Short mmCIF file of C-alpha atoms and ligand atoms in Angstrom, two decimals:
data_model
loop_
_atom_site.label_atom_id
_atom_site.label_comp_id
_atom_site.label_asym_id
_atom_site.label_seq_id
_atom_site.Cartn_x
_atom_site.Cartn_y
_atom_site.Cartn_z
CA MET A 3 -62.60 -38.35 -78.27
CA VAL A 4 -63.70 -41.70 -76.88
CA THR A 5 -64.22 -44.01 -79.81
CA GLU A 6 -65.07 -47.65 -79.91
CA GLY A 7 -66.27 -50.34 -82.17
CA ALA A 8 -65.64 -51.40 -85.70
CA ILE A 9 -66.86 -48.29 -87.51
CA SER A 10 -66.32 -44.66 -86.93
CA ILE A 11 -69.98 -44.04 -86.29
CA SER A 12 -69.31 -40.82 -84.42
CA ALA A 13 -67.63 -39.47 -87.53
CA GLN A 14 -70.72 -40.43 -89.55
CA TYR A 15 -72.90 -38.64 -87.07
CA GLY A 16 -70.76 -35.54 -87.06
CA SER A 17 -69.56 -35.70 -83.48
CA PHE A 18 -67.54 -32.60 -83.87
CA ARG A 19 -70.41 -30.46 -85.08
CA ASN A 20 -71.45 -27.52 -82.94
CA ALA A 21 -68.08 -27.33 -81.20
CA ALA A 22 -68.86 -25.18 -78.21
CA SER A 23 -66.57 -22.50 -77.07
CA PHE A 24 -66.10 -21.81 -73.44
CA ASN A 25 -65.87 -18.34 -72.06
CA ARG A 26 -64.45 -19.19 -68.71
CA GLN A 27 -61.40 -17.62 -67.24
CA ALA A 28 -58.29 -19.44 -68.36
CA SER A 29 -57.51 -21.28 -65.16
CA SER A 30 -59.75 -22.51 -62.39
CA ARG A 31 -58.48 -22.85 -58.87
CA GLY A 32 -60.25 -23.99 -55.77
CA LEU A 33 -63.50 -25.19 -57.28
CA LYS A 34 -65.90 -27.34 -55.30
CA ILE A 35 -66.59 -30.53 -57.19
CA ILE A 36 -69.05 -33.10 -55.87
CA ALA A 37 -69.70 -36.60 -57.16
CA VAL A 38 -72.55 -39.03 -56.50
CA LEU A 39 -71.36 -42.57 -57.17
CA TYR A 40 -72.50 -46.01 -56.01
CA LYS A 41 -71.10 -47.83 -53.00
CA GLY A 42 -68.76 -50.59 -54.08
CA GLY A 43 -68.14 -52.25 -50.69
CA ASN A 44 -65.57 -55.01 -50.51
CA ALA A 45 -65.56 -55.50 -54.25
CA ALA A 46 -64.35 -51.93 -54.72
CA LYS A 47 -61.63 -52.38 -52.11
CA GLU A 48 -60.45 -55.58 -53.75
CA GLU A 49 -60.81 -54.36 -57.32
CA PRO A 50 -59.41 -50.86 -57.86
CA ARG A 51 -60.63 -50.89 -61.46
CA LEU A 52 -64.16 -50.43 -60.09
CA LEU A 53 -63.60 -46.74 -60.69
CA GLY A 54 -67.25 -45.69 -60.69
CA THR A 55 -67.63 -46.36 -56.95
CA VAL A 56 -67.56 -44.14 -53.89
CA GLU A 57 -64.42 -45.97 -52.78
CA ASN A 58 -62.44 -45.40 -55.97
CA GLU A 59 -63.87 -41.96 -56.84
CA LEU A 60 -63.33 -42.23 -60.62
CA GLY A 61 -59.62 -42.11 -59.81
CA LEU A 62 -59.83 -38.32 -59.71
CA ARG A 63 -58.91 -37.36 -56.16
CA PRO A 64 -55.09 -37.06 -56.35
CA TRP A 65 -55.28 -35.09 -59.58
CA LEU A 66 -58.09 -32.77 -58.48
CA GLU A 67 -56.48 -32.08 -55.12
CA SER A 68 -53.12 -31.42 -56.75
CA GLN A 69 -54.93 -28.73 -58.75
CA GLY A 70 -56.23 -27.17 -55.54
CA HIS A 71 -59.85 -28.24 -55.95
CA GLU A 72 -62.13 -29.62 -53.27
CA TYR A 73 -63.57 -33.03 -54.17
CA LEU A 74 -66.43 -34.56 -52.18
CA VAL A 75 -67.87 -37.99 -53.02
CA SER A 76 -70.85 -39.89 -51.64
CA ASP A 77 -73.68 -42.23 -52.60
CA ASP A 78 -76.14 -40.29 -50.40
CA LYS A 79 -78.55 -38.60 -52.79
CA GLU A 80 -82.14 -38.76 -51.55
CA GLY A 81 -83.90 -36.21 -49.38
CA SER A 82 -83.33 -32.69 -48.14
CA GLN A 83 -80.60 -33.74 -45.70
CA SER A 84 -78.67 -35.87 -48.18
CA PHE A 85 -75.08 -35.24 -49.20
CA LEU A 86 -76.27 -34.20 -52.66
CA ASN A 87 -78.93 -31.76 -51.50
CA LYS A 88 -76.65 -30.13 -48.95
CA ASN A 89 -73.50 -29.91 -51.05
CA ILE A 90 -74.96 -28.88 -54.37
CA LYS A 91 -75.85 -25.51 -52.86
CA ASP A 92 -72.31 -24.17 -53.28
CA ALA A 93 -70.79 -26.70 -55.68
CA ASP A 94 -69.27 -25.50 -58.97
CA ILE A 95 -69.40 -28.87 -60.69
CA VAL A 96 -71.51 -31.95 -60.01
CA ILE A 97 -70.61 -35.39 -61.33
CA THR A 98 -73.31 -38.08 -61.42
CA THR A 99 -73.72 -41.45 -63.09
CA PRO A 100 -76.74 -43.20 -64.58
CA PHE A 101 -75.96 -46.33 -62.52
CA HIS A 102 -76.84 -44.70 -59.19
CA PRO A 103 -78.57 -41.59 -60.46
CA GLY A 104 -78.35 -38.44 -58.42
CA TYR A 105 -81.53 -36.80 -59.71
CA LEU A 106 -80.82 -33.20 -60.60
CA THR A 107 -84.37 -31.90 -60.56
CA ARG A 108 -85.36 -28.33 -61.30
CA GLU A 109 -86.05 -27.77 -57.59
CA LEU A 110 -82.60 -29.02 -56.65
CA LEU A 111 -80.90 -27.04 -59.41
CA ASP A 112 -82.73 -23.93 -58.10
CA THR A 113 -80.73 -24.28 -54.88
CA ALA A 114 -77.37 -24.59 -56.66
CA LYS A 115 -76.12 -21.06 -56.68
CA ASN A 116 -72.58 -21.63 -58.02
CA LEU A 117 -73.22 -24.58 -60.31
CA LYS A 118 -71.97 -24.29 -63.86
CA VAL A 119 -71.50 -27.81 -65.15
CA CYS A 120 -73.21 -31.18 -64.63
CA VAL A 121 -71.02 -34.05 -65.80
CA THR A 122 -72.45 -37.50 -66.44
CA ALA A 123 -69.78 -40.16 -65.93
CA GLY A 124 -71.28 -42.50 -68.50
CA VAL A 125 -73.95 -42.16 -71.19
CA GLY A 126 -77.53 -40.99 -70.64
CA SER A 127 -78.27 -37.70 -68.88
CA ASP A 128 -82.00 -38.15 -68.34
CA HIS A 129 -81.48 -37.98 -64.57
CA VAL A 130 -80.75 -34.28 -65.08
CA ASP A 131 -83.74 -32.03 -65.75
CA LEU A 132 -82.34 -30.94 -69.09
CA ASN A 133 -85.01 -28.31 -69.72
CA ALA A 134 -84.15 -26.74 -66.36
CA ALA A 135 -80.45 -26.85 -67.28
CA VAL A 136 -81.26 -25.02 -70.53
CA ASP A 137 -83.27 -22.37 -68.63
CA LYS A 138 -80.45 -21.85 -66.15
CA GLY A 139 -77.62 -21.78 -68.67
CA LEU A 140 -76.02 -24.85 -67.11
CA GLU A 141 -73.91 -27.13 -69.25
CA VAL A 142 -74.64 -30.84 -69.21
CA LEU A 143 -71.73 -32.90 -70.49
CA GLU A 144 -71.40 -36.66 -70.72
CA VAL A 145 -68.79 -39.16 -71.84
CA THR A 146 -70.63 -39.99 -75.03
CA GLY A 147 -69.59 -43.25 -76.61
CA SER A 148 -67.74 -44.48 -73.51
CA ASN A 149 -69.80 -47.61 -72.97
CA VAL A 150 -71.78 -48.08 -76.17
CA THR A 151 -70.01 -51.27 -77.23
CA SER A 152 -70.40 -52.64 -73.69
CA VAL A 153 -74.16 -52.12 -73.93
CA ALA A 154 -74.45 -53.41 -77.51
CA GLU A 155 -72.76 -56.65 -76.44
CA HIS A 156 -75.18 -56.96 -73.54
CA VAL A 157 -78.14 -56.45 -75.89
CA VAL A 158 -76.97 -59.22 -78.20
CA MET A 159 -76.38 -61.52 -75.22
CA SER A 160 -79.88 -60.73 -73.89
CA MET A 161 -81.50 -61.42 -77.25
CA LEU A 162 -79.78 -64.78 -77.39
CA LEU A 163 -80.59 -65.77 -73.84
CA LEU A 164 -84.27 -64.97 -74.36
CA VAL A 165 -84.66 -66.50 -77.80
CA ARG A 166 -82.73 -69.65 -76.82
CA ASN A 167 -84.53 -69.92 -73.43
CA PHE A 168 -81.22 -69.97 -71.59
CA VAL A 169 -82.16 -68.84 -68.07
CA PRO A 170 -84.69 -71.64 -67.29
CA ALA A 171 -82.25 -74.14 -68.81
CA HIS A 172 -79.51 -73.05 -66.43
CA GLU A 173 -81.88 -72.95 -63.46
CA MET A 174 -82.90 -76.54 -64.27
CA ILE A 175 -79.28 -77.63 -64.09
CA GLU A 176 -78.76 -75.88 -60.75
CA ARG A 177 -81.87 -77.62 -59.39
CA GLY A 178 -80.39 -80.99 -60.32
CA ASP A 179 -83.08 -81.69 -62.95
CA TRP A 180 -82.75 -82.73 -66.60
CA GLN A 181 -85.76 -82.49 -68.91
CA VAL A 182 -84.69 -81.27 -72.34
CA SER A 183 -88.21 -80.99 -73.76
CA ASP A 184 -89.29 -78.53 -71.05
CA ILE A 185 -86.64 -76.14 -72.33
CA ALA A 186 -86.66 -76.94 -76.03
CA ARG A 187 -90.43 -76.34 -76.31
CA ASN A 188 -89.74 -72.63 -75.99
CA ALA A 189 -86.26 -72.32 -77.55
CA PHE A 190 -85.66 -70.84 -81.02
CA ASP A 191 -82.80 -69.60 -83.21
CA LEU A 192 -82.02 -65.94 -83.74
CA GLU A 193 -81.40 -66.79 -87.37
CA GLY A 194 -84.36 -65.98 -89.59
CA LYS A 195 -85.98 -63.48 -87.21
CA VAL A 196 -86.92 -59.88 -87.91
CA ILE A 197 -84.84 -57.81 -85.49
CA GLY A 198 -85.58 -54.14 -84.87
CA THR A 199 -84.19 -51.31 -82.80
CA ILE A 200 -86.07 -48.32 -81.43
CA GLY A 201 -83.29 -45.75 -81.70
CA ALA A 202 -80.48 -46.35 -84.16
CA GLY A 203 -77.76 -44.17 -82.66
CA ARG A 204 -74.43 -45.36 -81.34
CA ILE A 205 -75.76 -48.37 -79.43
CA GLY A 206 -78.66 -49.23 -81.74
CA TYR A 207 -76.42 -49.25 -84.77
CA ARG A 208 -73.78 -51.34 -83.04
CA VAL A 209 -76.48 -53.89 -82.18
CA LEU A 210 -77.51 -54.06 -85.83
CA GLN A 211 -73.89 -54.61 -86.83
CA ARG A 212 -73.48 -57.36 -84.28
CA VAL A 213 -76.64 -59.32 -85.08
CA LEU A 214 -76.15 -59.22 -88.84
CA PRO A 215 -73.85 -62.29 -88.86
CA PHE A 216 -76.63 -64.33 -87.20
CA GLY A 217 -78.55 -64.24 -90.48
CA PRO A 218 -81.72 -62.39 -89.49
CA LYS A 219 -84.65 -62.36 -91.90
CA GLU A 220 -84.48 -58.59 -91.84
CA LEU A 221 -83.07 -55.70 -89.78
CA VAL A 222 -85.36 -52.71 -89.22
CA TYR A 223 -85.25 -49.52 -87.18
CA TYR A 224 -87.51 -46.78 -85.86
CA ASP A 225 -85.87 -43.40 -85.28
CA TYR A 226 -86.80 -39.84 -86.21
CA ASN A 227 -83.16 -39.43 -87.25
CA ALA A 228 -82.47 -41.54 -90.31
CA LEU A 229 -79.25 -43.50 -90.44
CA PRO A 230 -76.77 -42.13 -92.96
CA ASP A 231 -77.36 -44.01 -96.24
CA ALA A 232 -73.97 -45.70 -96.14
CA ALA A 233 -74.52 -46.93 -92.57
CA ALA A 234 -78.02 -48.24 -93.36
CA LYS A 235 -76.69 -49.99 -96.46
CA THR A 236 -73.79 -51.60 -94.58
CA VAL A 237 -76.21 -53.48 -92.32
CA GLY A 238 -79.13 -53.57 -94.76
CA ALA A 239 -81.47 -51.90 -92.28
CA ARG A 240 -84.92 -50.71 -93.38
CA ARG A 241 -86.45 -47.72 -91.64
CA ILE A 242 -90.10 -47.92 -90.54
CA ASP A 243 -91.77 -44.59 -89.81
CA ASP A 244 -94.75 -45.69 -87.79
CA LEU A 245 -94.07 -47.22 -84.37
CA LYS A 246 -97.11 -49.54 -84.32
CA ASP A 247 -96.27 -50.74 -87.79
CA PHE A 248 -92.65 -51.24 -86.68
CA VAL A 249 -93.45 -53.34 -83.60
CA SER A 250 -95.96 -55.43 -85.55
CA GLN A 251 -93.23 -56.53 -87.95
CA CYS A 252 -90.52 -57.50 -85.43
CA ASP A 253 -89.82 -60.80 -83.72
CA VAL A 254 -87.13 -59.24 -81.53
CA ILE A 255 -87.12 -55.58 -80.46
CA THR A 256 -84.38 -53.68 -78.67
CA VAL A 257 -84.77 -50.21 -77.18
CA ASN A 258 -81.80 -47.88 -77.63
CA ALA A 259 -83.26 -44.38 -77.35
CA PRO A 260 -82.66 -41.95 -74.49
CA LEU A 261 -85.37 -41.29 -71.92
CA HIS A 262 -87.10 -37.97 -72.61
CA GLU A 263 -90.63 -36.60 -72.90
CA GLY A 264 -91.13 -38.52 -76.16
CA THR A 265 -90.00 -41.92 -74.88
CA ARG A 266 -91.24 -42.04 -71.28
CA ASN A 267 -93.84 -44.83 -70.99
CA LEU A 268 -93.54 -45.45 -74.74
CA ILE A 269 -93.90 -49.19 -74.32
CA ASN A 270 -97.28 -49.46 -72.68
CA ALA A 271 -100.29 -51.77 -72.83
CA ASP A 272 -101.60 -50.11 -75.98
CA LEU A 273 -98.35 -50.48 -77.92
CA LEU A 274 -97.75 -54.00 -76.60
CA LYS A 275 -101.03 -55.07 -78.24
CA HIS A 276 -99.45 -54.27 -81.60
CA PHE A 277 -96.39 -56.49 -80.97
CA LYS A 278 -96.31 -59.86 -82.71
CA LYS A 279 -97.62 -62.42 -80.25
CA GLY A 280 -94.65 -64.03 -78.53
CA ALA A 281 -92.10 -61.34 -79.45
CA TRP A 282 -88.98 -60.77 -77.37
CA LEU A 283 -88.11 -57.32 -76.00
CA VAL A 284 -84.71 -56.13 -74.75
CA ASN A 285 -84.41 -52.74 -73.04
CA THR A 286 -81.04 -51.56 -71.83
CA ALA A 287 -81.90 -47.90 -72.51
CA ARG A 288 -83.95 -46.74 -69.50
CA GLY A 289 -86.50 -48.57 -67.38
CA ALA A 290 -89.08 -45.78 -67.51
CA ILE A 291 -89.35 -46.12 -71.31
CA ALA A 292 -91.37 -49.27 -70.62
CA ASN A 293 -94.35 -49.40 -68.29
CA ALA A 294 -93.38 -51.89 -65.55
CA GLU A 295 -96.86 -53.30 -64.89
CA ASP A 296 -97.84 -53.46 -68.57
CA VAL A 297 -94.66 -55.35 -69.50
CA ALA A 298 -95.14 -57.81 -66.62
CA ALA A 299 -98.75 -58.41 -67.72
CA ALA A 300 -97.73 -58.91 -71.36
CA LEU A 301 -95.12 -61.47 -70.30
CA LYS A 302 -97.58 -63.26 -68.04
CA SER A 303 -100.14 -63.53 -70.84
CA GLY A 304 -97.59 -64.69 -73.41
CA GLN A 305 -98.05 -61.58 -75.57
CA LEU A 306 -94.33 -61.13 -74.88
CA ARG A 307 -92.30 -64.34 -74.79
CA GLY A 308 -89.42 -62.61 -73.05
CA TYR A 309 -88.17 -59.35 -71.58
CA ALA A 310 -84.57 -58.61 -70.64
CA GLY A 311 -82.51 -55.62 -69.69
CA ASP A 312 -80.57 -53.95 -66.91
CA VAL A 313 -82.44 -50.71 -66.45
CA TRP A 314 -85.33 -50.14 -64.05
CA ASN A 315 -87.78 -47.33 -63.40
CA LYS A 316 -86.45 -47.24 -59.81
CA GLN A 317 -82.80 -47.93 -59.01
CA PRO A 318 -81.91 -49.77 -56.88
CA ALA A 319 -85.03 -51.74 -57.83
CA PRO A 320 -87.27 -52.41 -54.81
CA LYS A 321 -87.45 -56.03 -53.65
CA ASP A 322 -91.06 -56.32 -54.84
CA HIS A 323 -90.50 -54.85 -58.31
CA PRO A 324 -92.56 -56.93 -60.77
CA TRP A 325 -89.61 -57.26 -63.18
CA ARG A 326 -87.67 -59.27 -60.61
CA TYR A 327 -90.20 -62.11 -60.65
CA MET A 328 -92.26 -61.88 -63.85
CA LYS A 329 -92.37 -65.02 -66.03
CA ASN A 330 -94.02 -66.15 -69.26
CA PRO A 331 -96.60 -68.97 -69.14
CA LEU A 332 -93.79 -71.53 -69.52
CA ASN A 333 -91.97 -70.18 -66.48
CA GLY A 334 -89.19 -68.40 -68.37
CA GLY A 335 -88.62 -65.26 -70.37
CA ASN A 336 -87.05 -63.09 -67.68
CA GLY A 337 -83.52 -61.83 -68.40
CA MET A 338 -83.38 -58.94 -65.93
CA VAL A 339 -80.11 -58.00 -64.19
CA PRO A 340 -78.95 -54.98 -62.18
CA HIS A 341 -77.81 -51.92 -64.12
CA TYR A 342 -74.35 -52.99 -65.21
CA SER A 343 -74.25 -53.41 -68.99
CA GLY A 344 -72.46 -50.09 -69.41
CA THR A 345 -70.24 -50.41 -66.35
CA THR A 346 -67.92 -53.26 -67.19
CA LEU A 347 -64.36 -52.70 -65.99
CA ASP A 348 -63.42 -51.77 -69.56
CA ALA A 349 -66.21 -49.19 -69.68
CA GLN A 350 -65.35 -47.76 -66.25
CA LYS A 351 -61.85 -46.95 -67.40
CA ARG A 352 -63.23 -45.15 -70.46
CA TYR A 353 -65.82 -43.11 -68.61
CA ALA A 354 -63.42 -42.24 -65.78
CA ASP A 355 -60.81 -41.09 -68.32
CA GLY A 356 -63.52 -39.21 -70.24
CA THR A 357 -64.72 -37.45 -67.08
CA ARG A 358 -61.18 -36.31 -66.37
CA GLN A 359 -60.84 -35.03 -69.93
CA ILE A 360 -64.07 -33.03 -69.61
CA LEU A 361 -62.83 -31.47 -66.36
CA GLU A 362 -59.42 -30.79 -67.83
CA ASN A 363 -61.01 -29.03 -70.82
CA TYR A 364 -63.14 -27.00 -68.46
CA PHE A 365 -60.24 -25.99 -66.21
CA ASN A 366 -58.15 -25.00 -69.23
CA ASN A 367 -60.91 -23.21 -71.08
CA LYS A 368 -60.66 -25.62 -73.99
CA PRO A 369 -63.67 -26.59 -76.12
CA GLN A 370 -65.40 -29.80 -75.19
CA GLU A 371 -65.88 -32.49 -77.78
CA ALA A 372 -69.15 -31.69 -79.49
CA ALA A 373 -70.51 -35.21 -79.04
CA ASN A 374 -70.14 -34.85 -75.26
CA ILE A 375 -72.31 -31.73 -75.05
CA ILE A 376 -75.90 -32.58 -74.24
CA VAL A 377 -76.80 -29.06 -73.14
CA GLY A 378 -74.39 -26.28 -74.01
CA LYS A 379 -74.42 -22.67 -72.97
CA LYS A 380 -77.06 -21.87 -75.56
CA GLY A 381 -79.32 -24.88 -75.05
CA TYR A 382 -79.62 -28.38 -76.43
CA GLU A 383 -76.69 -29.43 -78.60
CA THR A 384 -77.71 -33.05 -78.97
CA GLY A 385 -80.34 -34.19 -81.45
CA SER A 386 -81.03 -37.36 -79.47
CA TYR A 387 -83.33 -36.11 -76.69
CA GLY A 388 -86.40 -35.53 -78.82
CA LYS A 389 -87.17 -33.57 -81.96
CA ARG A 390 -86.91 -29.90 -81.05
P1 NAI B 416 -77.35 -41.89 -79.21
O1 NAI B 416 -77.64 -40.47 -78.89
O2 NAI B 416 -76.14 -42.21 -80.01
O3 NAI B 416 -78.60 -42.53 -79.98
C1 NAI B 416 -79.90 -42.41 -79.53
C2 NAI B 416 -80.82 -42.52 -80.72
O4 NAI B 416 -82.17 -42.59 -80.24
C3 NAI B 416 -80.73 -41.31 -81.65
O5 NAI B 416 -80.53 -41.74 -82.99
C4 NAI B 416 -82.10 -40.65 -81.49
O6 NAI B 416 -82.55 -39.99 -82.67
C5 NAI B 416 -82.97 -41.84 -81.13
N1 NAI B 416 -84.23 -41.45 -80.51
C6 NAI B 416 -84.47 -40.48 -79.60
N2 NAI B 416 -85.77 -40.41 -79.31
C7 NAI B 416 -86.39 -41.38 -80.05
C8 NAI B 416 -87.73 -41.78 -80.19
N3 NAI B 416 -88.73 -41.17 -79.54
N4 NAI B 416 -87.99 -42.80 -81.03
C9 NAI B 416 -87.00 -43.41 -81.74
N5 NAI B 416 -85.69 -43.04 -81.65
C10 NAI B 416 -85.41 -42.03 -80.82
O7 NAI B 416 -77.33 -42.63 -77.81
P2 NAI B 416 -76.62 -44.02 -77.44
O8 NAI B 416 -75.21 -43.80 -77.09
O9 NAI B 416 -76.95 -45.01 -78.49
O10 NAI B 416 -77.38 -44.37 -76.08
C11 NAI B 416 -78.79 -44.53 -76.06
C12 NAI B 416 -79.27 -44.64 -74.64
O11 NAI B 416 -78.84 -45.88 -74.08
C13 NAI B 416 -78.73 -43.58 -73.67
O12 NAI B 416 -79.42 -42.38 -73.78
C14 NAI B 416 -78.93 -44.27 -72.35
O13 NAI B 416 -80.22 -43.98 -71.85
C15 NAI B 416 -78.82 -45.76 -72.67
N6 NAI B 416 -77.57 -46.32 -72.13
C16 NAI B 416 -77.66 -47.33 -71.21
C17 NAI B 416 -76.53 -47.85 -70.63
C18 NAI B 416 -76.60 -48.97 -69.65
O14 NAI B 416 -75.64 -49.21 -68.92
N7 NAI B 416 -77.69 -49.71 -69.59
C19 NAI B 416 -75.20 -47.31 -70.94
C20 NAI B 416 -75.20 -46.34 -72.02
C21 NAI B 416 -76.36 -45.84 -72.55
#
């Protein structure tokens, strides 16, 4: 199992529940495995630890080929003539990542006659039509936990850079200017703020743990799954059942829920009206959980004082995406970066190793770790993609 962080949260959440059994033949030979990864260019040639790239292929090629499997890798994923569309037709296993998502839509899965397993090298399988996978009896497995500390650290960093007004301060230095009051007029301390997470799973809980030493006024969370009592007590987090009530109480909000029917477009103009005026919002979960135009408008009006994150509703984000340029009325409040919080070199090693372990289990007819099973042979195994 991939574990990280200070507490054994996966144990608290029963990661080993629902251990699935696999009915495959004992050994697999000559499978066709395809992977959609992102192009790493020179960086990937110079830095072999960039494992999640087309160039470095999750480090799987020598091992897979030694087992007699065919392994095809590309970043080409859009359109009927793409690598993905053409090769999925007779692939046995498809590997994708959330960083450069190969969208496994129902229509595409309909064409995949031999497909048995979709593996997400990372965390977050919303780019797979999970309902279609359930209908087709496909398994969707991911390397749960592999980058949750990486993301939690990024969330805390993003909270700090927004609250402390860091980005405009640094830009001022690069411009050659020096006017402390222009920065300080919109800079605050994290101490004494009400900090809340939408979704208090592996990442959300780690964020709560990490911000506790800053001395917040209160930690709160909104999640249809309650934290185990001991975990809630450890961080002193109060659960709020109603989302509008929740956002109205928070100074800083972080989104750490998966993208599914119940979270798509969750943060929209209507909900933003219920935020405290001048709140800060950090979203490293999925871009489509927040409405791009509504967030940009809320930042422009000052309803939000800041928005930061690394996930976008379209990736790569188009050059004219409003989140690239949006600013608050004091010309700051934008902490957007490309999707990399969960793909640090440390995280890449963990999700590459985890992908290999999933394949190894599959080849050897061994059970997968329960926490890694999003959709099993009999349907949803996770409780994180909506109340079902
Ligand atoms: P998790 O499964 O441990 O926790 C998710 C929590 O969200 C669960 O407690 C679930 O009950 C809750 N939730 C689901 N729907 C909700 C709703 N409508 N309202 C409130 N809570 C809801 O997942 P984990 O590991 O914490 O990851 C969360 C998400 O973060 C992933 O699904 C992925 O989308 C994103 N992520 C982003 C990364 C990045 O690089 N930016 C890397 C890793 C994950």
